[in-house]
XYZ file of C-alpha atoms in Angstrom:
216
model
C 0.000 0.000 0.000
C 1.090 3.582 -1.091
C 1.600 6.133 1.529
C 0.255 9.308 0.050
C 1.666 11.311 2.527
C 5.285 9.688 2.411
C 5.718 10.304 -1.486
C 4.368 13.591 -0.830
C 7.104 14.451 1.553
C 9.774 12.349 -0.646
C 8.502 14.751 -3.716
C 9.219 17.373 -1.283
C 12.694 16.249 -0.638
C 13.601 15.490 -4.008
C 12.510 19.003 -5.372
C 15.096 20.411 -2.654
C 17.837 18.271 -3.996
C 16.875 19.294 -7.267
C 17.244 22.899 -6.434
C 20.513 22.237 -4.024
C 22.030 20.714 -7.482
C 21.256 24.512 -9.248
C 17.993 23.111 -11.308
C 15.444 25.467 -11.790
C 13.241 24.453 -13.801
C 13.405 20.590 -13.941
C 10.416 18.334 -14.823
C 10.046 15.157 -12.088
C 8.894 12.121 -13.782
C 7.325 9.306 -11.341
C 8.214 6.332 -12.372
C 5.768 3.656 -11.449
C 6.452 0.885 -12.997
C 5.199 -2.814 -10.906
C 3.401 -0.500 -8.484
C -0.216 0.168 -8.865
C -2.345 3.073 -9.852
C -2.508 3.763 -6.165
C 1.370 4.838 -6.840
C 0.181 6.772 -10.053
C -2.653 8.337 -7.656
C -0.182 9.243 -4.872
C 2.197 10.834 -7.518
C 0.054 13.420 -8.814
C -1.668 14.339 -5.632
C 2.278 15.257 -4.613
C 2.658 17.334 -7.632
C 4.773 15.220 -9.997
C 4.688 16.284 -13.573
C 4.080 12.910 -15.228
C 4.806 9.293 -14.410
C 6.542 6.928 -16.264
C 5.558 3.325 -17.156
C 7.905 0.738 -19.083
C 5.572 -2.178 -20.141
C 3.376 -1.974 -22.819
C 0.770 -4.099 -21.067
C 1.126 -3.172 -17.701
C 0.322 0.374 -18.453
C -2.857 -1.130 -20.745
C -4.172 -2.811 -17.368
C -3.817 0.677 -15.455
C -5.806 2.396 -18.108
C -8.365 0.472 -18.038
C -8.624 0.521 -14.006
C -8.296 4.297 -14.323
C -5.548 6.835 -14.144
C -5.822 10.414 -12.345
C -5.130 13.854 -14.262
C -1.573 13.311 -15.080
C 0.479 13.040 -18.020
C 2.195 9.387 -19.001
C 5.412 9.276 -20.619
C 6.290 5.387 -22.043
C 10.239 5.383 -20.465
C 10.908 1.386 -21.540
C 12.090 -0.525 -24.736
C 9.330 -0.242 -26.963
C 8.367 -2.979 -29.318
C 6.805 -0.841 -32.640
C 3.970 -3.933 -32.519
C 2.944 -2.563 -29.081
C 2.529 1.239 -30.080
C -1.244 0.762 -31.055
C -1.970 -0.577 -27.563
C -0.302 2.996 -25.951
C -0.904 5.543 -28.848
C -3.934 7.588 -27.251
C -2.603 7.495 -23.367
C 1.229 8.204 -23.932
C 1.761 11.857 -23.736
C 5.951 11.673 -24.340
C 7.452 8.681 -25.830
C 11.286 8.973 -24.164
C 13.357 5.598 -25.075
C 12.988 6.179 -28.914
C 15.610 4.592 -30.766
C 14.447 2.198 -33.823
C 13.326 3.069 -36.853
C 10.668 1.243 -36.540
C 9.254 2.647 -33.527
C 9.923 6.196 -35.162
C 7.788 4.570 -38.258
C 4.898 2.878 -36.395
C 4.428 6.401 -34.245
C 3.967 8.179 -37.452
C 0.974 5.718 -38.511
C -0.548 5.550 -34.896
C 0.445 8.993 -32.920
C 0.485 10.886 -35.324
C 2.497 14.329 -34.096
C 3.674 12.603 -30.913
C 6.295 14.273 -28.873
C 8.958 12.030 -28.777
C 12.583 12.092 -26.954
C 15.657 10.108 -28.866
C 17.309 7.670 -26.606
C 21.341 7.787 -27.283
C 24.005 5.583 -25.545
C 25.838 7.960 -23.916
C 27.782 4.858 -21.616
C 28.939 1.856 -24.250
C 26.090 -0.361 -22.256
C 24.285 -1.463 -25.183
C 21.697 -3.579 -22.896
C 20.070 -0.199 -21.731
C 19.653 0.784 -25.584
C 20.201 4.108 -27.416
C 21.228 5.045 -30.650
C 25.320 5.992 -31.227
C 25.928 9.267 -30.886
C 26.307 9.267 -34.849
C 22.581 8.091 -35.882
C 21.207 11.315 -33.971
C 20.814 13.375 -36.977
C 19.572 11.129 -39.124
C 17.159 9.645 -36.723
C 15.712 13.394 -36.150
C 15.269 13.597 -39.658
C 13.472 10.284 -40.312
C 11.065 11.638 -37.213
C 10.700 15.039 -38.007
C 9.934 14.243 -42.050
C 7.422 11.434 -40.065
C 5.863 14.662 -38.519
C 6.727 13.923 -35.073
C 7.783 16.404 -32.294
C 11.166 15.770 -31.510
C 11.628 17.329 -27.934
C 14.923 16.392 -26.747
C 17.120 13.648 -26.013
C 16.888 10.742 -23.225
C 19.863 8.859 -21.920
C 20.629 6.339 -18.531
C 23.711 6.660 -16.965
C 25.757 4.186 -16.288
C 25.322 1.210 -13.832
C 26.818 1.839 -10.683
C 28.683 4.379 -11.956
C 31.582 6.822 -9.959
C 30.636 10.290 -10.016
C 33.437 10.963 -12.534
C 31.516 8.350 -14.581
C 27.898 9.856 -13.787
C 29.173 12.779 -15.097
C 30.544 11.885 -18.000
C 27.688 10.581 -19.139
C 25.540 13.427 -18.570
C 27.709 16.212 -19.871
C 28.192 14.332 -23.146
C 23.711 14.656 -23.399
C 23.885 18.175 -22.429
C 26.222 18.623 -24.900
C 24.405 16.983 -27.665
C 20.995 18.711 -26.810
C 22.346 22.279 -27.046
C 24.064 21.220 -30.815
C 20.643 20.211 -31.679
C 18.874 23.396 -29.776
C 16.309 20.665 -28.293
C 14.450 21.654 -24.961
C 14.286 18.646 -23.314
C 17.590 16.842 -21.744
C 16.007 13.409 -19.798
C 18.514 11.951 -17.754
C 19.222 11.074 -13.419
C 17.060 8.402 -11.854
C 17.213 7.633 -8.223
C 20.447 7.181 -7.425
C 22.303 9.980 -9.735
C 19.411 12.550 -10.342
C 21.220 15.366 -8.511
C 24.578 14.588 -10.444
C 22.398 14.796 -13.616
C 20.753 17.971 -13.182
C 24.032 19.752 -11.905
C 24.888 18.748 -15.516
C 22.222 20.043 -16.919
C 19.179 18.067 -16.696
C 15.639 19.286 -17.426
C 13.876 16.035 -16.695
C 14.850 13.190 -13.967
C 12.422 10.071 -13.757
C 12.376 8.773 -10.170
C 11.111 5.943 -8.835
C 12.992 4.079 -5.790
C 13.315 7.285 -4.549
C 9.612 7.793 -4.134
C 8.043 4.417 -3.324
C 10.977 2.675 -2.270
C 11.731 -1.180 -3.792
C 9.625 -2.090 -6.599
C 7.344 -5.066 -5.241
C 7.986 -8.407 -6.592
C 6.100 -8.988 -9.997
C 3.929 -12.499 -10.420
């Protein structure tokens, strides 16, 4: 069970860091992934500016149990045979980096705001595009007649500082040579290293709701 109180005073505590790191103006993304819409509930009662879901079907079954007033970003792999199932609740599509995810979102979401994922770390498992493809994989969106936003990465796994860092500086860097608006990077454990690089959107789960329960 979801205290609403608790993630309202984690929220509170996570906006501080935020603003300790020298962010200003940084969106908070709830990720809720294996926790229920009580989560998605308790999220934008404490203010959160979206949540963040990464299974196609498990965001399907919270839809149609019923979601508060908040915006949903998609944040996992996505398989371009599961876009139909998301199209009409997914307000920003973040770990874009296929082709044919770009194409499928152009015949079902048609103007969707999307973010590029790039591999900012060498750890292919967490995808992302090379830091090469970005160009032409704005292009194939754009001439698609999506909204490219920004640019998404994950930092490293267990990561140094040093490392962290890295990381996040080379995004920053790559969203101001594309003038995007949106830089996505920091999760629990290295949102306050991301944003005193320069993030503009953390997604945050851990750090609001604590372990993620144990999925059947």
């Amino acid at each position: 069970m979801i205290d609403t109180n608790e993630v309202a005073d984690r929220v509170a505590q996570i906006r501080a860091d935020i603003t300790s790191a020298g962010g200003s103006d940084v969106s908070l993304v709830a990720v809720t992934k294996s926790f229920g819409v009580d989560a998605i509930r308790a999220a934008a009662l404490a203010g959160c500016d979206a949540v963040g879901e990464n299974y196609a079907q498990e965001l399907v079954t919270k839809v149609a149990q019923g979601l508060p007033p908040i915006d949903v970003h998609f944040i996992g792999t996505l398989q371009s045979n599961k876009v139909r199932l998301l199209a009409s609740d997914v307000a920003l599509w973040q770990s874009v980096d296929r082709e044919s995810v770009i194409d499928e979102l152009s015949r079902r979401a048609i103007g969707a705001s999307i973010l590029i994922q790039v591999d900012t770390t060498g750890e292919r498992s967490k995808g992302g595009i090379d830091l090469s493809e970005i160009d032409s994989m704005r292009q194939r969106a754009e001439k698609a007649g999506l909204h490219v936003a920004g640019l998404m990465t994950i930092g490293p796994t267990d990561g140094s500082q040093a490392e962290c860092e890295k990381s996040f500086r080379l995004l920053r860097e790559l969203v101001n040579q594309q003038a995007l608006a949106v830089c996505s990077m920091g999760m629990s454990a290295d949102f306050a290293i991301a944003v005193a690089c320069g993030s503009t959107m953390v997604r945050v789960g851990s750090a609001l709701f604590g372990s993620r329960p144990i999925m059947n």
